[in-house]
XYZ file of C-alpha atoms in Angstrom:
620
model
C 4.316 37.079 7.353
C 7.897 37.790 8.516
C 10.644 35.199 9.054
C 10.115 35.027 12.820
C 6.398 34.356 12.435
C 7.122 31.661 9.875
C 9.583 30.079 12.301
C 6.962 30.009 15.056
C 4.357 28.557 12.697
C 6.716 25.828 11.472
C 7.566 24.923 15.059
C 3.890 24.726 15.960
C 3.154 22.450 13.002
C 5.885 20.021 14.060
C 4.885 20.105 17.732
C 1.180 19.727 16.986
C 1.938 16.873 14.604
C 4.113 14.890 16.999
C 1.741 15.463 19.925
C -1.195 14.328 17.788
C 0.625 11.194 16.686
C 1.541 10.295 20.280
C -2.035 10.918 21.451
C -3.457 8.774 18.651
C -1.156 5.886 19.576
C -2.085 6.265 23.221
C -5.868 6.214 22.779
C -5.890 3.753 19.876
C -7.349 6.050 17.204
C -5.815 6.103 13.698
C -3.274 8.924 13.724
C -4.288 10.292 10.330
C -7.842 10.877 11.548
C -6.582 13.045 14.409
C -4.025 14.783 12.168
C -6.777 15.873 9.791
C -8.876 17.134 12.694
C -5.985 19.019 14.286
C -5.007 20.498 10.919
C -8.498 21.924 10.445
C -8.622 23.231 14.035
C -5.280 25.074 13.891
C -5.959 26.400 10.384
C -7.418 29.778 9.399
C -10.984 28.418 9.451
C -10.957 27.858 13.241
C -8.145 29.103 15.513
C -5.880 30.580 12.852
C -2.612 29.381 14.391
C -1.307 27.934 11.114
C -1.707 29.560 7.700
C -0.143 27.412 4.955
C -0.652 30.172 2.369
C 2.037 32.169 4.193
C 4.569 29.652 2.912
C 3.771 30.690 -0.649
C 5.717 28.713 -3.202
C 7.520 26.996 -0.339
C 4.501 24.745 0.180
C 4.884 23.478 -3.378
C 8.548 22.743 -2.665
C 8.281 21.047 0.730
C 5.367 18.723 0.004
C 6.874 16.964 -3.059
C 10.118 16.370 -1.123
C 8.210 14.887 1.794
C 6.095 12.773 -0.560
C 9.272 11.434 -2.191
C 10.618 10.339 1.217
C 7.287 8.700 2.082
C 7.056 6.798 -1.213
C 10.722 5.746 -1.033
C 10.219 4.389 2.486
C 7.074 2.573 1.348
C 9.108 0.849 -1.354
C 11.826 -0.154 1.111
C 9.553 -2.562 2.976
C 8.242 -4.377 -0.130
C 9.764 -7.796 -0.761
C 10.370 -8.459 -4.446
C 9.458 -12.144 -3.962
C 6.066 -11.159 -2.581
C 5.557 -8.799 -5.524
C 6.349 -11.601 -7.968
C 3.761 -13.870 -6.358
C 1.168 -11.092 -6.664
C 2.343 -9.752 -10.012
C -0.913 -10.401 -11.908
C -3.415 -8.638 -9.594
C -0.875 -5.886 -8.879
C -0.284 -5.182 -12.568
C -4.027 -5.180 -13.182
C -4.683 -2.746 -10.329
C -2.006 -0.414 -11.708
C -3.391 -0.531 -15.250
C -7.013 -1.642 -15.575
C -7.815 -0.530 -12.038
C -6.391 2.955 -12.535
C -8.303 3.396 -15.806
C -11.588 2.125 -14.349
C -11.193 4.403 -11.335
C -10.354 7.367 -13.550
C -13.361 6.853 -15.797
C -15.932 6.045 -13.116
C -14.729 8.775 -10.724
C -14.938 11.264 -13.578
C -18.581 10.338 -14.160
C -19.376 10.625 -10.443
C -17.667 14.038 -10.189
C -19.547 15.421 -13.187
C -23.053 13.980 -12.839
C -23.263 13.886 -9.031
C -20.942 16.583 -7.654
C -21.553 18.938 -10.575
C -17.951 19.563 -11.653
C -17.326 20.590 -15.240
C -15.988 17.888 -17.558
C -12.388 19.203 -17.453
C -12.343 19.379 -13.634
C -14.181 16.055 -13.325
C -11.540 14.435 -15.542
C -8.799 15.866 -13.332
C -10.616 14.671 -10.204
C -10.880 11.167 -11.679
C -7.126 11.113 -12.300
C -6.449 12.244 -8.721
C -8.664 9.455 -7.368
C -6.675 6.720 -9.120
C -4.133 6.850 -6.260
C -4.449 5.306 -2.794
C -1.282 5.970 -0.805
C 1.111 4.196 1.590
C 0.667 6.940 4.178
C -2.814 5.616 4.946
C -2.654 1.998 3.769
C 0.311 1.025 5.958
C -1.284 2.180 9.260
C -4.559 0.517 8.249
C -2.820 -2.779 7.588
C -1.147 -2.600 10.991
C -4.543 -2.185 12.620
C -6.269 -4.962 10.687
C -5.202 -8.576 10.882
C -5.737 -9.465 7.245
C -3.840 -12.184 5.419
C -0.249 -11.300 4.684
C -0.668 -11.410 0.932
C -3.608 -8.989 1.108
C -1.490 -6.598 3.156
C 1.375 -6.856 0.664
C -0.946 -6.337 -2.305
C -2.582 -3.248 -0.817
C 0.722 -1.744 0.324
C 2.321 -2.383 -3.069
C -0.678 -0.817 -4.789
C -0.352 2.199 -2.504
C 3.304 2.707 -3.410
C 3.201 1.954 -7.130
C -0.184 3.336 -8.146
C 0.803 6.657 -6.552
C 3.364 7.085 -9.310
C 0.868 6.110 -12.007
C -1.913 8.334 -10.653
C 0.189 11.359 -9.756
C 1.740 11.512 -13.229
C -1.688 10.959 -14.785
C -3.135 13.877 -12.803
C -0.289 16.216 -13.755
C -0.568 15.263 -17.438
C -4.346 15.888 -17.357
C -3.664 19.260 -15.705
C -1.113 20.128 -18.402
C -3.621 19.210 -21.115
C -6.254 21.429 -19.491
C -3.926 24.414 -19.134
C -2.284 24.113 -22.562
C -5.282 22.822 -24.546
C -3.278 19.764 -25.532
C -4.684 16.647 -27.161
C -5.560 13.321 -25.567
C -3.006 11.480 -27.689
C -0.183 13.836 -26.748
C -1.225 13.542 -23.112
C -1.112 9.728 -23.268
C 2.386 9.778 -24.729
C 3.450 12.339 -22.127
C 2.120 10.141 -19.306
C 3.886 7.021 -20.612
C 7.129 8.936 -21.148
C 7.195 10.353 -17.610
C 6.270 7.034 -16.015
C 8.839 5.011 -17.940
C 11.535 7.648 -17.531
C 10.940 7.895 -13.788
C 10.935 4.112 -13.417
C 14.183 3.791 -15.365
C 15.879 6.497 -13.301
C 14.598 4.815 -10.147
C 15.903 1.414 -11.252
C 19.374 2.661 -12.191
C 19.569 5.057 -9.251
C 18.317 2.419 -6.808
C 20.941 -0.105 -7.887
C 23.651 2.540 -7.688
C 22.482 3.729 -4.264
C 22.252 0.198 -2.859
C 25.790 -0.677 -3.874
C 27.051 2.710 -2.697
C 25.443 2.009 0.702
C 27.082 -1.415 0.720
C 30.494 0.208 0.187
C 29.868 3.088 2.617
C 28.419 0.794 5.265
C 31.464 -1.455 5.175
C 33.789 1.518 5.679
C 31.819 3.932 7.858
C 29.316 3.896 10.723
C 25.541 3.532 10.777
C 24.901 7.289 11.106
C 26.778 8.025 7.890
C 24.983 5.200 6.109
C 21.585 6.563 7.186
C 22.398 10.052 5.951
C 23.787 8.647 2.713
C 20.557 6.727 2.133
C 18.504 9.882 2.682
C 20.734 11.936 0.416
C 20.680 9.270 -2.281
C 16.903 8.972 -2.221
C 16.446 12.725 -2.556
C 19.104 12.880 -5.293
C 17.262 10.235 -7.341
C 14.007 12.165 -6.925
C 15.601 15.483 -7.909
C 17.332 14.011 -10.977
C 14.034 12.573 -12.206
C 12.207 15.852 -11.531
C 14.896 17.830 -13.321
C 14.458 15.687 -16.414
C 10.661 15.425 -16.351
C 8.166 17.025 -13.940
C 6.409 14.483 -11.629
C 8.650 11.636 -12.804
C 10.234 11.864 -9.360
C 7.468 9.911 -7.609
C 7.934 6.943 -9.939
C 11.701 7.161 -9.418
C 11.297 7.275 -5.635
C 8.960 4.257 -5.598
C 11.108 2.066 -7.858
C 14.405 3.030 -6.191
C 12.910 2.267 -2.770
C 11.923 -1.235 -3.881
C 15.366 -1.839 -5.399
C 17.289 -0.621 -2.337
C 15.014 -2.559 0.007
C 15.816 -5.825 -1.784
C 19.619 -5.503 -1.903
C 21.483 -6.260 1.319
C 23.905 -3.687 2.701
C 25.446 -2.973 6.147
C 23.298 -1.119 8.711
C 20.159 -1.827 6.669
C 18.001 -2.095 9.779
C 19.154 1.322 11.016
C 18.390 2.847 7.612
C 14.853 1.412 7.613
C 14.245 2.704 11.147
C 15.605 6.131 10.232
C 13.418 6.302 7.132
C 10.412 5.223 9.173
C 10.952 8.077 11.643
C 11.363 10.600 8.818
C 8.240 9.277 7.145
C 6.134 9.695 10.281
C 7.447 13.249 10.711
C 6.708 14.010 7.052
C 3.182 12.592 7.355
C 2.395 14.695 10.426
C 3.639 17.892 8.776
C 1.961 17.302 5.415
C -1.452 16.346 6.769
C -1.605 19.282 9.152
C -0.528 21.770 6.454
C -2.927 20.375 3.861
C -5.849 20.095 6.287
C -5.186 23.657 7.427
C -5.729 24.807 3.820
C -9.234 23.393 3.831
C -11.990 25.977 3.541
C -15.436 25.212 4.858
C -16.931 27.261 2.029
C -15.460 24.828 -0.519
C -17.194 21.920 1.220
C -20.426 23.876 1.619
C -20.423 24.692 -2.097
C -20.625 20.976 -2.860
C -23.348 20.325 -0.306
C -24.947 16.922 0.098
C -24.192 16.116 -3.531
C -20.523 16.119 -2.585
C -21.229 13.705 0.277
C -23.124 11.424 -2.114
C -20.182 11.548 -4.525
C -17.839 10.380 -1.749
C -20.224 7.553 -0.835
C -20.311 6.434 -4.468
C -16.505 6.538 -4.596
C -16.473 4.046 -1.726
C -19.371 1.717 -2.581
C -19.317 1.811 -6.410
C -16.048 3.132 -7.880
C -13.619 1.130 -5.749
C -15.499 -2.194 -6.082
C -15.664 -1.686 -9.869
C -11.902 -1.076 -9.923
C -11.086 -4.158 -7.845
C -13.431 -6.631 -9.480
C -12.369 -5.533 -12.971
C -8.713 -5.868 -11.962
C -8.948 -9.263 -10.262
C -10.902 -11.197 -12.900
C -8.995 -14.382 -13.594
C -6.884 -14.118 -10.445
C -6.849 -16.720 -7.675
C -8.157 -14.254 -5.093
C -11.315 -15.537 -3.428
C -14.461 -13.435 -3.470
C -13.927 -12.638 0.218
C -10.414 -11.381 -0.460
C -11.608 -9.320 -3.417
C -14.357 -7.838 -1.267
C -11.826 -6.908 1.411
C -9.538 -5.201 -1.115
C -12.568 -3.366 -2.499
C -13.367 -2.116 0.996
C -9.907 -0.582 1.436
C -9.066 2.448 -0.679
C -8.473 5.539 1.447
C -7.023 8.520 -0.380
C -3.983 10.054 1.271
C -1.227 12.572 0.983
C -0.475 12.154 -2.732
C -4.064 12.878 -3.773
C -4.233 15.860 -1.391
C -0.829 17.288 -2.315
C -1.263 16.953 -6.094
C -4.776 18.425 -5.787
C -3.308 21.382 -3.876
C -0.706 21.900 -6.589
C -3.405 21.605 -9.259
C -5.748 24.085 -7.593
C -2.956 26.647 -7.248
C -2.037 26.195 -10.919
C -5.676 26.531 -11.977
C -6.083 29.721 -9.942
C -2.940 31.228 -11.458
C -4.235 30.408 -14.934
C -7.637 31.953 -14.167
C -9.406 28.590 -14.504
C -12.780 28.717 -12.719
C -13.942 26.012 -10.327
C -10.640 25.112 -8.703
C -12.235 25.528 -5.280
C -14.807 22.838 -6.085
C -12.039 20.459 -7.155
C -10.011 20.908 -3.981
C -13.173 20.712 -1.877
C -14.260 17.393 -3.409
C -10.755 15.930 -3.140
C -10.466 16.817 0.549
C -14.003 15.639 1.209
C -13.024 12.285 -0.325
C -9.738 12.128 1.597
C -11.442 12.897 4.910
C -14.408 10.615 4.245
C -12.384 7.594 3.129
C -9.677 7.964 5.776
C -12.058 8.434 8.703
C -14.520 5.737 7.636
C -12.030 3.072 6.589
C -9.752 3.631 9.564
C -12.535 2.199 11.705
C -14.182 -0.258 9.296
C -11.138 -2.034 7.813
C -10.453 -4.248 10.886
C -14.191 -5.005 11.045
C -14.353 -6.019 7.369
C -11.298 -8.260 7.789
C -13.083 -10.071 10.590
C -16.527 -10.264 8.923
C -15.129 -11.446 5.590
C -12.987 -14.115 7.215
C -9.689 -12.952 5.710
C -7.932 -12.990 9.060
C -5.337 -15.787 9.067
C -4.686 -18.120 11.942
C -1.919 -16.349 13.825
C 1.124 -17.514 15.750
C 1.817 -15.283 18.748
C 5.469 -15.120 19.744
C 6.034 -13.820 23.264
C 9.472 -12.281 23.520
C 11.400 -10.210 20.954
C 14.784 -11.415 22.211
C 17.196 -13.104 19.786
C 15.426 -16.469 19.913
C 12.003 -14.901 19.479
C 13.197 -12.730 16.597
C 14.806 -15.619 14.735
C 11.751 -17.828 15.198
C 9.359 -15.071 14.074
C 11.474 -14.260 11.024
C 11.604 -17.934 10.061
C 7.814 -18.246 10.233
C 7.359 -14.956 8.388
C 9.696 -16.061 5.599
C 7.455 -19.111 5.154
C 4.396 -16.822 4.806
C 2.907 -17.573 8.228
C 1.063 -14.790 10.005
C 3.089 -13.837 13.086
C 2.605 -11.292 15.853
C 5.431 -10.632 18.336
C 4.693 -9.231 21.802
C 7.285 -7.609 24.058
C 7.561 -4.687 26.472
C 10.921 -3.542 25.063
C 10.240 -0.972 22.339
C 13.744 -1.199 20.872
C 13.436 -4.947 20.377
C 9.973 -4.487 18.913
C 11.329 -1.925 16.429
C 13.932 -4.425 15.235
C 11.272 -7.056 14.621
C 9.011 -4.581 12.819
C 11.746 -3.787 10.295
C 11.228 -7.237 8.799
C 7.554 -6.565 8.090
C 6.377 -8.610 11.071
C 3.379 -7.431 13.080
C 4.201 -6.434 16.647
C 2.490 -5.360 19.853
C 4.293 -3.410 22.572
C 2.899 -4.532 25.896
C 2.699 -7.084 28.689
C 1.711 -10.514 27.345
C 0.063 -11.404 30.662
C -2.476 -8.618 30.056
C -5.680 -9.999 28.528
C -6.281 -6.812 26.527
C -2.797 -6.988 25.009
C -3.334 -10.619 24.055
C -6.704 -9.829 22.493
C -5.217 -6.923 20.574
C -2.554 -9.293 19.226
C -5.248 -11.697 18.013
C -5.002 -14.517 20.551
C -8.655 -15.438 20.000
C -7.842 -16.495 16.422
C -4.336 -17.813 17.166
C -3.390 -21.355 16.244
C -0.356 -21.262 18.544
C 1.204 -19.177 21.310
C 4.951 -19.597 21.782
C 6.510 -18.047 24.896
C 10.255 -17.590 24.348
C 11.307 -14.943 26.869
C 14.475 -15.606 28.929
C 12.314 -15.827 32.078
C 10.872 -19.252 32.937
C 8.437 -17.638 35.372
C 7.115 -15.202 32.756
C 6.736 -17.973 30.185
C 4.823 -20.059 32.734
C 2.584 -17.125 33.665
C 1.800 -16.285 30.020
C 1.020 -19.941 29.314
C -1.309 -20.141 32.310
C -3.140 -16.969 31.265
C -3.610 -18.212 27.708
C -4.685 -21.693 28.800
C -7.184 -20.283 31.338
C -8.856 -17.643 29.182
C -8.512 -18.667 25.534
C -9.008 -21.754 23.380
C -5.590 -22.001 21.774
C -4.763 -25.446 20.382
C -0.979 -25.239 20.710
C 0.969 -23.538 23.505
C 4.736 -23.848 23.647
C 6.862 -22.399 26.431
C 10.598 -22.073 26.837
C 11.808 -23.415 30.181
C 15.254 -24.302 31.458
C 14.296 -25.079 35.056
C 13.044 -28.636 35.544
C 10.429 -27.663 38.138
C 8.949 -25.101 35.747
C 9.021 -27.658 32.939
C 7.132 -30.111 35.113
C 4.394 -27.588 35.909
C 4.052 -26.704 32.212
C 3.710 -30.354 31.217
C 1.041 -30.872 33.882
C -0.894 -28.019 32.270
C -0.692 -29.744 28.891
C 1.772 -27.201 27.527
C 4.648 -28.274 25.312
C 8.061 -27.389 26.719
C 11.154 -26.219 24.879
C 14.477 -26.476 26.683
C 17.018 -24.906 24.270
C 19.994 -26.578 25.964
C 18.393 -30.015 26.036
C 17.192 -29.603 22.444
C 20.755 -28.830 21.340
C 22.098 -31.883 23.172
C 19.429 -34.116 21.622
C 20.200 -32.767 18.164
C 23.937 -33.343 18.613
C 23.298 -36.887 19.828
C 21.146 -37.646 16.802
C 23.767 -36.152 14.492
C 26.248 -38.655 15.861
C 23.877 -41.623 15.930
C 21.884 -40.899 12.775
C 23.701 -38.279 10.734
C 21.797 -38.693 7.477
C 18.329 -37.928 8.807
C 19.325 -35.232 11.267
C 21.606 -33.447 8.833
C 18.589 -32.822 6.615
C 16.507 -31.556 9.503
C 19.203 -29.208 10.752
C 20.983 -28.262 7.547
C 20.516 -24.888 5.917
C 22.191 -25.989 2.690
C 20.491 -24.756 -0.464
C 20.134 -28.320 -1.860
C 17.924 -29.788 0.852
C 15.092 -28.576 3.012
C 12.158 -29.641 5.158
C 9.149 -27.346 5.018
C 5.519 -27.074 6.088
C 2.897 -25.440 3.887
C -0.799 -24.810 4.405
C -3.076 -25.748 1.510
C -5.004 -22.657 0.405
C -5.239 -22.988 -3.383
C -8.870 -23.889 -4.252
C -7.644 -25.558 -7.447
C -5.952 -28.378 -5.547
C -8.523 -28.783 -2.756
C -10.361 -32.079 -3.218
C -7.709 -33.585 -5.489
C -5.899 -36.812 -4.548
C -2.153 -36.472 -4.139
C -1.425 -38.659 -7.168
C -3.075 -36.054 -9.437
C -0.870 -33.205 -8.274
C 1.892 -32.094 -10.584
C 4.481 -31.740 -7.811
C 8.188 -31.857 -8.713
C 9.416 -35.457 -8.753
C 11.918 -34.984 -5.897
C 9.449 -33.441 -3.449
C 7.957 -35.844 -0.921
C 4.863 -35.219 1.227
C 5.788 -37.057 4.420
C 2.905 -36.022 6.682
C -0.372 -34.106 6.796
C -1.786 -32.371 9.852
C -5.552 -31.997 9.608
C -7.772 -30.626 12.376
C -5.010 -31.261 14.892
C -4.411 -34.880 13.784
C -1.160 -35.979 12.121
C -1.102 -38.837 9.607
C 1.005 -40.222 6.756
C -0.801 -39.823 3.398
C -0.880 -42.040 0.315
C -1.681 -41.340 -3.336
C -5.451 -41.575 -2.735
C -5.448 -38.970 0.060
C -7.530 -35.968 -1.013
C -6.340 -32.540 0.047
C -8.566 -30.323 2.148
C -8.366 -26.577 2.704
C -6.089 -25.663 5.630
C -4.239 -29.012 5.547
C -0.701 -28.588 6.883
C 1.660 -30.543 4.606
C 5.199 -31.452 5.634
C 7.451 -31.534 2.555
C 11.014 -32.743 2.041
C 13.033 -31.855 -1.035
C 15.453 -29.341 -2.493
C 14.921 -25.672 -1.744
C 14.043 -24.815 -5.346
C 11.564 -27.659 -5.831
C 9.927 -27.027 -2.468
C 9.401 -23.430 -3.556
C 7.638 -24.702 -6.687
C 5.436 -26.981 -4.593
C 4.704 -24.125 -2.186
C 3.537 -21.925 -5.064
C 1.268 -24.699 -6.325
C -0.347 -25.459 -2.969
C -0.917 -21.865 -1.912
C -3.362 -19.468 -3.505
C -1.762 -17.778 -6.485
C -0.706 -20.853 -8.488
C -0.723 -20.474 -12.261
C -2.704 -22.727 -14.597
C 0.441 -24.611 -15.621
C 1.133 -25.747 -12.075
C -1.642 -28.300 -11.642
C -3.475 -31.007 -13.529
C -7.020 -30.301 -14.656
């Protein structure tokens, strides 16, 4: 294929990808499902518009670069504090889970799909990955608890590095007749080396962005972030093949947790690049699919995919979460979510090419089973994940914030920082994008539309807070919610007294920002001690509300809790009723506790009362 034909093909891939993504968003179908379908349709097996083999070695160059950008961006959105709270199950999924998946998937590939032991072992290694390219869109579509979303997204980013290196090491052992021991050392060396390069490079890049951002504009900072991420990946790859994915993942987490100027613009820019990379990769990889490879596996291949979903993944999750504070419902939900994505497909493509070049028979069966698993898990779980979240009861009570203006953003970020589940609704896409950068769920649409409200989860919402600058819109949204849904708490911003009066008549709580400021100032003058604590953001004092969700403290009287001595429980809200507790008051699940104390001690109390507390944090 000449240069002009390659140019036309590349242009078609980009255009098809973007058009597919837009169509998927418009009709509400997971974009990756349509991308896989379009990739097959435009490939040589159907219309023949795109032939990835024409790229030759270029395909093996482009895909790893795109994967590095995707993994780096996935790391950017992970909060290190969330990772610390979930460190035990996350570490287990990356270690025990990866090994269990490798072993059990190997058995399925050999005894069910009929792959030889060497190829089955390689397939098992490829299946130890999940992938942020699929997990992140799934989490946006399902309204699972925030910590489940964080755990699955973190697994997708970090286990990609573990699994990709494992697959490459297994491939090297197969092609060079190496030993298992040498392969294990090789895997550990690449993983540790990549992580170290990512840690050092991420710190260096973050502080370089801080310096650049303070001197130059946002555009330069965005380009510098992209260049730095690719540089870290290339340095790791130059030192050790496939160490780049680990470096990209770790550096993304590091950069995402160090503040620097224009950080929001960088995250947006990376998000756009990631979506473009996903569209290109999935179309190119799907276009490589050959129907003959799938036909060669037959129904045994389909059965193997089913077993990967209903046996292998549950084994991985339940082995990895033994001893954790995850409930059985949460473990079941995690077990139901394990779609394979771009890393599995891209590394499998690289492996099949390497096997063909080495004259290793059966590479077509390997690539066929991998793509059958990718397609089967992505298509099935794209539609079933929201359903499982609902059936298993892992959907949290949500607070809907209407309005992504400054007030709405600040309020949503405050709730999100306190681990509340928040969804922000607004018609302004730019404002929505700003909110989304902070990991907050968003819906672009008209909040007076019943379908938009249902999509945002109003039917399971504990509160709807209308904070748009328009009194009339806030009144209308409140009326719609009150008329059609059973929401306990509705709060509306209103500055006009007539609007406030109508809202109060409807039983809706009213917030007048100006009046609230005046009241607060008056109280600061008349009672400075109490109000200074309520309004202060000093690190040494705080007032906080936490929902009891740790089963280890449910049913215990307050006097048996090992709370820090300078934390005071001043009130409990239970089933909509507020009361002052005493030492005999027994905690119930979903109790809302109002705490007063220092910021550090309140954090300790928060960790004890929420799911995830360690054994040392409560009395037996």
